[in-house]
Coordinates of C-alpha atoms in Angstrom, one line a residue:
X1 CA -23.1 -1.1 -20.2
X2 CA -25.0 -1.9 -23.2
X3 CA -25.3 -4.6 -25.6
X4 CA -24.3 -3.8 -29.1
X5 CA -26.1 -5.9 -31.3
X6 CA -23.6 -8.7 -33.5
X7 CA -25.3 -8.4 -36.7
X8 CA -24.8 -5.9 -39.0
X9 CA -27.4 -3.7 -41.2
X10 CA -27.1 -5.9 -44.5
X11 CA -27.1 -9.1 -42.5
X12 CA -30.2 -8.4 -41.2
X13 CA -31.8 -7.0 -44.5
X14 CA -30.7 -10.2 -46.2
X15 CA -32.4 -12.1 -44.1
X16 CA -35.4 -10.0 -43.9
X17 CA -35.5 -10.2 -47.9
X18 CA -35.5 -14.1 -47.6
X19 CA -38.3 -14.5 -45.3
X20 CA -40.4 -11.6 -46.9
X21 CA -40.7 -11.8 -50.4
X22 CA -44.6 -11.8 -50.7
X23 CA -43.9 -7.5 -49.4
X24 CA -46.1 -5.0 -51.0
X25 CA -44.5 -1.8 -52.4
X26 CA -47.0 0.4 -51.0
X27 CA -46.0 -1.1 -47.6
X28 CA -42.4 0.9 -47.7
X29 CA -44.4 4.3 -48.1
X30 CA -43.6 6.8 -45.3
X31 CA -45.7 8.9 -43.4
X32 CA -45.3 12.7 -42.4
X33 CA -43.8 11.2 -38.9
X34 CA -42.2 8.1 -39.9
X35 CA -38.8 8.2 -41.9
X36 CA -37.1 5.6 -43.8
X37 CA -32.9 5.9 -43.6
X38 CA -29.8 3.4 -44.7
X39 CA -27.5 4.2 -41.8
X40 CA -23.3 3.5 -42.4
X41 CA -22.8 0.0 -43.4
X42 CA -20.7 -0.5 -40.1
X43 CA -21.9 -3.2 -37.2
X44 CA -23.0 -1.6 -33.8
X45 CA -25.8 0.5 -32.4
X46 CA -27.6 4.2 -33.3
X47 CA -28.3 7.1 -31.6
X48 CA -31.0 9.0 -33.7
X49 CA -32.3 12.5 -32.3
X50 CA -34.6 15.2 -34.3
X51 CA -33.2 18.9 -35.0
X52 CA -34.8 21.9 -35.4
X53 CA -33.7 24.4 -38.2
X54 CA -31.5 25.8 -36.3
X55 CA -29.8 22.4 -35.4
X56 CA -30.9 22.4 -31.8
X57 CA -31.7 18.8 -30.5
X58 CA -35.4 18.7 -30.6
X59 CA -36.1 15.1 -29.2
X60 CA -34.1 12.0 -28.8
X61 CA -35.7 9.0 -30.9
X62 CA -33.0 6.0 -30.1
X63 CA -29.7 6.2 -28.1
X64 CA -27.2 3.4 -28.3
X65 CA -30.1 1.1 -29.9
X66 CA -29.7 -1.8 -31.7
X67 CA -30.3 -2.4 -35.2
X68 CA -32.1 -5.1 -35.0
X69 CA -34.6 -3.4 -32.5
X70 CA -35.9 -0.9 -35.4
X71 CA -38.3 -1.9 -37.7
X72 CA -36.9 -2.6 -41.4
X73 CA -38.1 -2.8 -45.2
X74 CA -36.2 -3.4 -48.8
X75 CA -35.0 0.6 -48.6
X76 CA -33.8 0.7 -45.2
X77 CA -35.5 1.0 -41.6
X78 CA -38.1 2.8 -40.1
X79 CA -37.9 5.4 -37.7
X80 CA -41.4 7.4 -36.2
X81 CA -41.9 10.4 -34.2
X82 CA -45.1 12.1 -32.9
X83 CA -44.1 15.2 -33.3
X84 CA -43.6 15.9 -29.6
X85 CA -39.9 17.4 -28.1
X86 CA -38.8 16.2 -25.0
X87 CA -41.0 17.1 -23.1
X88 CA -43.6 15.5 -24.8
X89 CA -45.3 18.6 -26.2
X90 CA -46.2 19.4 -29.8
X91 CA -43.8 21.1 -31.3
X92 CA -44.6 23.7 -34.1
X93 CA -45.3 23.5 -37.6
X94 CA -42.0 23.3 -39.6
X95 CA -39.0 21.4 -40.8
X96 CA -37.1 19.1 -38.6
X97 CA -34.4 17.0 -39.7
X98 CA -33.3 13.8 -38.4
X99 CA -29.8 12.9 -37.7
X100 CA -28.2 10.2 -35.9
X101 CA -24.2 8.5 -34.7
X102 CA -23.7 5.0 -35.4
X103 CA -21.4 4.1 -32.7
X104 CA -19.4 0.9 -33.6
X105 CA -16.6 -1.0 -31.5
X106 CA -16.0 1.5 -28.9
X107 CA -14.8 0.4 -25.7
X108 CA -15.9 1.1 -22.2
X109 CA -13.5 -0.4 -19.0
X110 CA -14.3 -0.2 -15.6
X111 CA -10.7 1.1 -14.3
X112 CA -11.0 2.6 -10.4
X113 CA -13.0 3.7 -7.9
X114 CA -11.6 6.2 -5.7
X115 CA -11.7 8.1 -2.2
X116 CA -13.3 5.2 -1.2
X117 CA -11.7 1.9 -0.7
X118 CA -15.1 -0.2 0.9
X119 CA -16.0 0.0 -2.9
X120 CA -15.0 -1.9 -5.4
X121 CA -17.5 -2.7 -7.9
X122 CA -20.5 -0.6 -9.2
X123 CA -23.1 -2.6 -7.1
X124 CA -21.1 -2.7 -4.1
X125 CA -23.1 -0.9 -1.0
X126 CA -22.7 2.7 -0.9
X127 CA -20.3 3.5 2.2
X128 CA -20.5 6.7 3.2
X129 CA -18.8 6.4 7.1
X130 CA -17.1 3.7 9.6
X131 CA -19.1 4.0 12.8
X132 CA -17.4 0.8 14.7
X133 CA -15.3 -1.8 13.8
X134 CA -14.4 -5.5 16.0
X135 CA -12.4 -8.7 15.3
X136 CA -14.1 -12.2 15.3
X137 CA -12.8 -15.4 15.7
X138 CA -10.1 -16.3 12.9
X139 CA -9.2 -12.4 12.8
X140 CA -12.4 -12.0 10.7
X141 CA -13.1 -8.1 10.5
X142 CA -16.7 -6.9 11.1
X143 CA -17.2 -3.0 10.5
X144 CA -20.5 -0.6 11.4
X145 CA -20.8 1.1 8.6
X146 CA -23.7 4.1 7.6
X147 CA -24.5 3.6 4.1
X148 CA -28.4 4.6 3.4
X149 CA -29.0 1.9 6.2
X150 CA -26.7 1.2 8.8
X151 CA -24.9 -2.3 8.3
X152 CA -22.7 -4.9 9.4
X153 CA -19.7 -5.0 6.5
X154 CA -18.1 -8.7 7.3
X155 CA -15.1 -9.7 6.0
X156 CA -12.8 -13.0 5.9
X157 CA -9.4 -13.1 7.4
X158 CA -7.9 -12.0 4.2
X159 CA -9.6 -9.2 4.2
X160 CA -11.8 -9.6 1.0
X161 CA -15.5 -8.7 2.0
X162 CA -18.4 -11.7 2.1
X163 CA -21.1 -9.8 3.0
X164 CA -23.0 -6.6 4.0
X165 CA -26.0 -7.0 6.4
X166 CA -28.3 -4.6 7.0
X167 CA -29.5 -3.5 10.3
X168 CA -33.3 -2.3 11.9
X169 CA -31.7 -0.1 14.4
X170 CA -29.0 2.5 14.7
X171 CA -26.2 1.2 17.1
X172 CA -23.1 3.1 17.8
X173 CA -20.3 0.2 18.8
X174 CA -19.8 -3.3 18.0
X175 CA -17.6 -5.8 20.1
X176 CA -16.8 -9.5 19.2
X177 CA -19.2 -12.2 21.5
X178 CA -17.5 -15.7 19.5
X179 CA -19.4 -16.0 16.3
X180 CA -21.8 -13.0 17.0
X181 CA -21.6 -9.4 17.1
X182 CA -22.9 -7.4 20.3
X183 CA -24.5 -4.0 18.8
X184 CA -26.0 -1.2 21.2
X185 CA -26.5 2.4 21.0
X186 CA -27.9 4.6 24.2
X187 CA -31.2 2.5 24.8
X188 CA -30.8 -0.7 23.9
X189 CA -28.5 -4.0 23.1
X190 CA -28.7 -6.6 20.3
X191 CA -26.3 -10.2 20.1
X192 CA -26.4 -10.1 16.1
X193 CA -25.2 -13.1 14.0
X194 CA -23.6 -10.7 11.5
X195 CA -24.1 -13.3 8.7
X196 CA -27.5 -13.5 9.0
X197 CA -28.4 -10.2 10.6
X198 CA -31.2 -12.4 12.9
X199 CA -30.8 -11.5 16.7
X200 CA -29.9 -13.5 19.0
X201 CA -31.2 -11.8 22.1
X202 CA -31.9 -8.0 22.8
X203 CA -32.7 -6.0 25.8
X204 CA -33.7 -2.5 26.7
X205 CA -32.1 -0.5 29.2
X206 CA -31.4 3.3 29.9
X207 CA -28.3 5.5 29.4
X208 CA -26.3 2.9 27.7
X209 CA -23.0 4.2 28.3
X210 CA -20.8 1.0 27.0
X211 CA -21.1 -2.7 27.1
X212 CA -19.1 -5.9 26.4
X213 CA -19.9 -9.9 26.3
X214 CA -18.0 -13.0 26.0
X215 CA -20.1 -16.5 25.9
X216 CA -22.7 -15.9 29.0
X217 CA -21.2 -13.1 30.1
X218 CA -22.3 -9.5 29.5
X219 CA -21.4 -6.1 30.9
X220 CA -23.3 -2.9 31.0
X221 CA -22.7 0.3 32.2
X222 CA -25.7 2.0 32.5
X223 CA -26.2 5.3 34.1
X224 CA -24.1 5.0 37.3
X225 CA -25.1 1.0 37.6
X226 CA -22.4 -1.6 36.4
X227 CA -25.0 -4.5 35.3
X228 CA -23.1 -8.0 35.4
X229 CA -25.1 -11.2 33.6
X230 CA -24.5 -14.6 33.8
X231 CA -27.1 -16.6 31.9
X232 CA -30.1 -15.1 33.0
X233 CA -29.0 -13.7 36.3
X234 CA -28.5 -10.3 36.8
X235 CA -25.8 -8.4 39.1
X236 CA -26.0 -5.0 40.2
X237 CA -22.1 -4.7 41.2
X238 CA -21.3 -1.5 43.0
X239 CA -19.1 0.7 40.6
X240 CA -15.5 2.3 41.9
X241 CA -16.4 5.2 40.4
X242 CA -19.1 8.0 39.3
X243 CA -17.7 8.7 35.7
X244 CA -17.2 5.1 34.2
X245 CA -16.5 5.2 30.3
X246 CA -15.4 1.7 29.2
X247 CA -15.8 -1.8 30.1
X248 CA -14.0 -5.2 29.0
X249 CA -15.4 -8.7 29.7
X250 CA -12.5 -11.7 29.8
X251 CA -12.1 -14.7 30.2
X252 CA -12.1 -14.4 34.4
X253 CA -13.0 -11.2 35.1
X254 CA -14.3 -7.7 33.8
X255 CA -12.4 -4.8 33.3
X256 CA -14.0 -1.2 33.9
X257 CA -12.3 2.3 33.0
X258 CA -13.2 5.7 33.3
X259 CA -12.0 9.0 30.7
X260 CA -8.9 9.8 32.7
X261 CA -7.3 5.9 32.3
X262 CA -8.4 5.0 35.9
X263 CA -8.5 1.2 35.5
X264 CA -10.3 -1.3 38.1
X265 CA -10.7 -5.0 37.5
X266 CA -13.4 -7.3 39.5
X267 CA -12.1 -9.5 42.2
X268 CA -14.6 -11.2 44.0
X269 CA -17.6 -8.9 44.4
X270 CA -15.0 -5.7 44.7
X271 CA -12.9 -4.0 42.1
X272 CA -9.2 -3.4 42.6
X273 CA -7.5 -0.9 41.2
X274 CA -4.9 -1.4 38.3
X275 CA -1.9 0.5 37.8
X276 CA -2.1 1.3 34.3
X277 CA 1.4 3.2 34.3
X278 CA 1.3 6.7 31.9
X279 CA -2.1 8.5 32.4
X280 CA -4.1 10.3 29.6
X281 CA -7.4 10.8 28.2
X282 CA -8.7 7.0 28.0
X283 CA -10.0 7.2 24.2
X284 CA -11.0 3.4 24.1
X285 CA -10.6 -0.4 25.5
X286 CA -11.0 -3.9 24.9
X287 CA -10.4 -7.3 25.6
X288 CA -7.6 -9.1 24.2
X289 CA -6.0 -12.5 24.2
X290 CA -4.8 -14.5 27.8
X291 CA -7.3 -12.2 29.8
X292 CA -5.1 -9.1 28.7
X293 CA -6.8 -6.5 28.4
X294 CA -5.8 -3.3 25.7
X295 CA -5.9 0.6 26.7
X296 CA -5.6 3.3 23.6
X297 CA -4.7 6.5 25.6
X298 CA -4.0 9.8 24.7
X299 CA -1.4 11.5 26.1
X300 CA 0.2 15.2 26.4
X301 CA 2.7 14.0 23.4
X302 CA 1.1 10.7 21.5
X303 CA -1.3 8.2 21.1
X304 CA -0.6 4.7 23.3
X305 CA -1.6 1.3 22.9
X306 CA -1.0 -0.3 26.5
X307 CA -1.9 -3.9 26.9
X308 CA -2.1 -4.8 30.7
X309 CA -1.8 -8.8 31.9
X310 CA -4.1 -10.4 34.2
X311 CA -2.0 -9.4 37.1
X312 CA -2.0 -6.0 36.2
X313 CA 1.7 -5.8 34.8
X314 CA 2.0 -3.7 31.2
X315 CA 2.5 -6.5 28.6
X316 CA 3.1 -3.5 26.1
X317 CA 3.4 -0.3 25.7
X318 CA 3.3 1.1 21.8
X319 CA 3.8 4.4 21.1
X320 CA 1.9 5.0 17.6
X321 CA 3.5 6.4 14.8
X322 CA 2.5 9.9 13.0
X323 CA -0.2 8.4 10.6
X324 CA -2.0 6.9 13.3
X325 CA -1.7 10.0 15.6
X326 CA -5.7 10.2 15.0
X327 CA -7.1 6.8 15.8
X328 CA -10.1 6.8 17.9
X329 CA -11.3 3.6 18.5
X330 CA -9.8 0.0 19.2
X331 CA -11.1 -3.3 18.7
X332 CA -8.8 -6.4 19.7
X333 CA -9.1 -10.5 19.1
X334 CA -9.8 -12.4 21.7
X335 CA -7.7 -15.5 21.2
X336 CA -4.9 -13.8 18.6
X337 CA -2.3 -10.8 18.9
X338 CA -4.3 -8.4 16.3
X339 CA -5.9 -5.7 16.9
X340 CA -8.5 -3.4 14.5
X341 CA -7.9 0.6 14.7
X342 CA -10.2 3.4 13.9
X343 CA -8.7 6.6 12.3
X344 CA -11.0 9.4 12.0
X345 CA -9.6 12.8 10.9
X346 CA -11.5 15.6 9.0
X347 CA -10.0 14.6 5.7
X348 CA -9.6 10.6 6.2
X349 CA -11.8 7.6 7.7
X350 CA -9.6 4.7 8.0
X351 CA -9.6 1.4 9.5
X352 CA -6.3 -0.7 9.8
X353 CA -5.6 -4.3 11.1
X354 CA -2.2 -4.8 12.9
X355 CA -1.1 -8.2 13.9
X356 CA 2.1 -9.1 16.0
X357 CA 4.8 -10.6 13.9
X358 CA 7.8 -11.0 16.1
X359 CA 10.1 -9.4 19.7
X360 CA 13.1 -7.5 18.5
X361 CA 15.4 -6.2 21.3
X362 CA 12.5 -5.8 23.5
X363 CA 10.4 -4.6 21.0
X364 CA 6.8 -5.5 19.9
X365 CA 7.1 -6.0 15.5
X366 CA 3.6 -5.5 13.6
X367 CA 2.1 -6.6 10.7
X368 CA -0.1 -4.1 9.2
X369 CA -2.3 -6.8 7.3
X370 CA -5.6 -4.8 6.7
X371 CA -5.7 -0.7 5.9
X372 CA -8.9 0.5 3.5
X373 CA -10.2 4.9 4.0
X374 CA -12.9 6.6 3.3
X375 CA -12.5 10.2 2.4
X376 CA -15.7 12.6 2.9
X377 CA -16.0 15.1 -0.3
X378 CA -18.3 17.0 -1.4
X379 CA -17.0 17.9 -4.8
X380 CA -13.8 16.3 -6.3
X381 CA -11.0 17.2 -8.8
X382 CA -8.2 15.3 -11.3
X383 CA -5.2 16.8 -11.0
X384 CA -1.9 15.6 -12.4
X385 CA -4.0 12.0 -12.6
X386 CA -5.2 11.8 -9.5
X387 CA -8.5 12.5 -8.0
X388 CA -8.5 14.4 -5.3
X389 CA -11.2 16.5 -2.9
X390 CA -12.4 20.1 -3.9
X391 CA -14.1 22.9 -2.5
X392 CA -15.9 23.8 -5.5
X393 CA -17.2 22.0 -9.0
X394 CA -14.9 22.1 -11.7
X395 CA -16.2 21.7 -15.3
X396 CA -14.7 19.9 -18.2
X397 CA -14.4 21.0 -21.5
X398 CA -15.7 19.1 -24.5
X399 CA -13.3 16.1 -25.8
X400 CA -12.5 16.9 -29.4
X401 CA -12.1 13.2 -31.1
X402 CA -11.2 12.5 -34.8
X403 CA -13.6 9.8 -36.1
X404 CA -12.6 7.4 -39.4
X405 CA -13.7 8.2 -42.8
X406 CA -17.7 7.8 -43.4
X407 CA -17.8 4.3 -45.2
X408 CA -20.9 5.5 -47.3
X409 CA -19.1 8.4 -49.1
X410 CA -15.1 7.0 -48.2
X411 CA -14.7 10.8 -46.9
X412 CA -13.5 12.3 -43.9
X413 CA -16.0 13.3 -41.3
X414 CA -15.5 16.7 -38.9
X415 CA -14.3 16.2 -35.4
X416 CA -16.9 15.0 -32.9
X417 CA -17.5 17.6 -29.6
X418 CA -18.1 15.3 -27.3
X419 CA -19.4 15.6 -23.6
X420 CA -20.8 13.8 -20.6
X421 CA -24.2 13.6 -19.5
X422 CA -26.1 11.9 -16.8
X423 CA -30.1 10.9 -16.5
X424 CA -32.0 8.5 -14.0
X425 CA -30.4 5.3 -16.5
X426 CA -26.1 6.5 -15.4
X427 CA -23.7 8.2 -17.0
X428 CA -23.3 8.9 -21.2
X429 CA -20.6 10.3 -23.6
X430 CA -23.1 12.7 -25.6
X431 CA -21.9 14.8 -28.7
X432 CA -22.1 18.6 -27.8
X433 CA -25.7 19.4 -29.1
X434 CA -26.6 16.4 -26.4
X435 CA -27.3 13.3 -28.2
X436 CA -26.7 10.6 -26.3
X437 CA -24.2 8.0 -27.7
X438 CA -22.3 6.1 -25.5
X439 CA -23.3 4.2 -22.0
X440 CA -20.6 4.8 -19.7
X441 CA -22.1 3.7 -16.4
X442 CA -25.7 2.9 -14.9
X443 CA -24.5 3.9 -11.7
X444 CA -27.4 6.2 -10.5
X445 CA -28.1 9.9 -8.8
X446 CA -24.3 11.0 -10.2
X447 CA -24.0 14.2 -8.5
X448 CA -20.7 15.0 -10.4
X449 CA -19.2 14.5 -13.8
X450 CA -15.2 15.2 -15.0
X451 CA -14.1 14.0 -18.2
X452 CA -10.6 14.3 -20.1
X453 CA -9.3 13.2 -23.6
X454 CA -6.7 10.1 -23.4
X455 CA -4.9 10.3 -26.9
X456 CA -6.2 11.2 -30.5
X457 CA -9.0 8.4 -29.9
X458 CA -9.5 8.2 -26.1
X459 CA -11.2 9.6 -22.9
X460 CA -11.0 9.2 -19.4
X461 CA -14.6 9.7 -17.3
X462 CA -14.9 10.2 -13.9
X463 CA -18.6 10.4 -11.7
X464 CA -19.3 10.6 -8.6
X465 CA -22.4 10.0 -6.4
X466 CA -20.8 11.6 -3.2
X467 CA -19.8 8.6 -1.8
X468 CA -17.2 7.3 -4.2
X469 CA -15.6 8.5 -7.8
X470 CA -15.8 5.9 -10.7
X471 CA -13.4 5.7 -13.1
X472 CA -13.8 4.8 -17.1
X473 CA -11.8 4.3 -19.6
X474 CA -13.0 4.5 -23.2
X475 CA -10.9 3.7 -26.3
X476 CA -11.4 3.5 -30.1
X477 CA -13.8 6.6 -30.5
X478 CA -13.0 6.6 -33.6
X479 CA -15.2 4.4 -34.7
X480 CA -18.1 6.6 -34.4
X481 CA -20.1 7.6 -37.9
X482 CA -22.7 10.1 -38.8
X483 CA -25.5 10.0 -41.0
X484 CA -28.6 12.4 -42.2
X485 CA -31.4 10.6 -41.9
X486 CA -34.2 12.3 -44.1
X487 CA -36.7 15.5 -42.6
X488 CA -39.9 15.8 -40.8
X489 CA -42.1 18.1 -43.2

């Protein structure tokens, strides 16, 4: 936002007649591009812009400027132009006339930011999807997000973010190793401190199909290898099936899984099967607390959460409710009952945190203590308030606001047109003809604008760089004042 100046015209004209009494007369003589002007006697900032004859904006001199930052004599202050339009060629011989806005105590607030919750401030990182999510210790959320780099999105167990960390490489799942995060995609593995973002160790391997670690301990299913580590030794265990999917490490064991929910935990140097009761299309797993480990299936009727004991009984079975009919992928603490889901739907990426409360009757009670979406959009709409996806662009109409009486002449001024345009420096309210007079935003590469009045005297702005839609609220627009200042012969 900008800075209006806090001194006024004839404050600083007093001052500059103190310190500058020895001022020739000939020194206040104009040139054919360089105007003298008094503008309104009201404190705040100018936009100036030169018009052709046929009042088209020619070139814009100032917008939102300060007083102070123009150059000033006994008559008034100075304003030049080169006789260049904005493009910054000559223009042809001719009158031009210049004409600017003082803009005085108008008021810009931040209010929303919408179809996005992973932002809430204007310099937040620009989320634009949840790849993978996991819990640390002290049920402290770490999320893989894709913003223009992927990144680890780290959070405290209240849920308020501390801090965004960038990553070299592309990984596709995250699981919790203690303090660290284990990242890997299909070639390679990385123990990240998600703080930080240094790496702790990385390896290489082919046809990463999933992996999992827990202190010394790592997994990896690897083509149709199950690669066990302790330390620095290396087990090539013999796999109970061709088509393995997912793999848990716990605290005494590892678990491995394939698509269809067949379970198998390690026993010695053998895996044993695990009767995982109702069978479906295994959608994820991981390790949970008490070497438990937790199954999200999906059956011919609903989506399960199945969390099996280390003896292989069902600790619980949850059937999920209708707004969680779409989760996708699961991430469980280690040493707490909470678990993180994934809910990916064409119109809605969401990631929720559910922690067990309290038995009643039988059944398991959950605290739902962490919920923020992303919702992909191309274009976006208001409607009846709230902002909403669109197929198509909608455009606004100009704002029609009645300014106060011009304090030079005590006479009423004609309604301002006003509009919204956007530029490499954000987002400005702009009268009709274009003249820039208001900074809204500096938010940059807006893709989409919507604006609506808000009362005699008000306006509501809405921009959007794809990935999120910005609210503002501006008030007292009526404190907006024109003035003619002089021609360009």
């Amino acid at each position: 936002m900008f800075e209006r100046s806090r001194w006024t015209l004839w404050t600083i004209l007093a001052l500059w007649l103190l310190s500058l009494c020895a001022l020739k007369a000939d020194e206040e003589e104009t040139s054919a591009s360089q105007l003298i002007f008094v503008p309104p006697p009201v404190e705040g900032v100018i936009s100036l812009g030169v018009y052709d004859s046929k009042a088209k904006l020619v070139r814009v001199l100032k917008r939102a400027a300060p007083i102070d930052s123009f150059k000033s004599g006994l008559n008034g202050l100075f304003i030049d132009w080169d006789r260049n339009d904005a493009q910054g060629k000559s223009v042809p011989s001719g009158k031009f006339f210049a004409r600017g806005v003082l803009i005085g105590d108008v008021k810009v607030e931040g209010v929303a930011f919408h179809l996005n919750d992973w932002i809430h401030d204007s310099d937040d990182p620009r989320i634009q999807k949840i790849i993978s999510a996991t819990l640390l210790s002290e049920l402290r959320p770490v999320v893989l997000v894709g913003a223009p780099q992927p990144g680890l999105m780290t959070f405290e167990s209240n849920g308020d973010q501390s801090k965004l960390t960038t990553l070299t490489f592309s990984p596709q799942t995250i699981k919790a190793n203690g303090s660290n995060v284990l990242a890997f995609d299909s070639t390679q593995l990385a123990l990240i401190d998600p703080t930080s973002g240094a790496r702790v160790s990385q390896q290489n391997l082919p046809d990463v199909r999933d992996a999992d670690s827990f202190g010394n301990r790592t997994v990896v299913l690897t083509g149709g290898q199950i690669r066990y580590q302790i330390n620095e030794t290396s087990l090539d265990l013999k796999p109970p099936a061709d088509d393995l999917f997912r793999c848990a490490v716990l605290t005494s064991s590892i678990v491995v899984a394939t698509k269809e929910s067949k379970v198998w935990k390690l026993d010695g140097h053998e895996f044993a099967a695990v009767d995982a009761g109702e069978t479906g299309e295994l959608l994820d797993l991981s390790a949970g607390t008490s070497d438990s480990v937790w199954l999200l299936v999906k059956t011919g009727t609903a989506i399960l959460l199945k969390q099996i004991g280390p003896s292989g009984q069902i600790l619980r079975e949850i059937a999920l409710p209708p707004d969680l009919q779409t989760v996708t992928r699961l991430g469980a603490s280690r040493n707490q009952d909470a678990l993180l889901l994934i809910s990916d739907s064409n119109a809605t990426q969401r990631v929720i945190g559910l922690r067990f409360q309290v038995a009643n009757q039988g059944k398991s009670v959950w605290e739902k203590w962490f919920d923020r979406s992303l919702v992909p959009f191309r274009f976006f709409d208001v409607r009846e308030g709230k902002v909403v996806p669109a197929d198509a662009r909608t455009d606004s109409p100009p704002v029609f606001v009645k300014p106060a009486n011009n304090p030079m002449e005590n006479t009423r001024q004609a309604n301002f047109q006003l509009t919204i345009n956007t530029d490499d420096t954000g987002t400005w309210v702009a009268s009709v003809d274009g003249l820039p007079l208001i900074q809204v935003c500096e938010t940059k590469a807006i893709k989409q604008a919507r604006w609506i009045s808000d009362g005699a005297n008000g306006m509501r702005v809405y921009v959007s760089d794809g990935t999120v839609v910005e609210e503002y609220h501006l008030t007292s627009m009526e404190n907006l004042f024109r003035f003619d200042a002089g021609s360009f012969d």
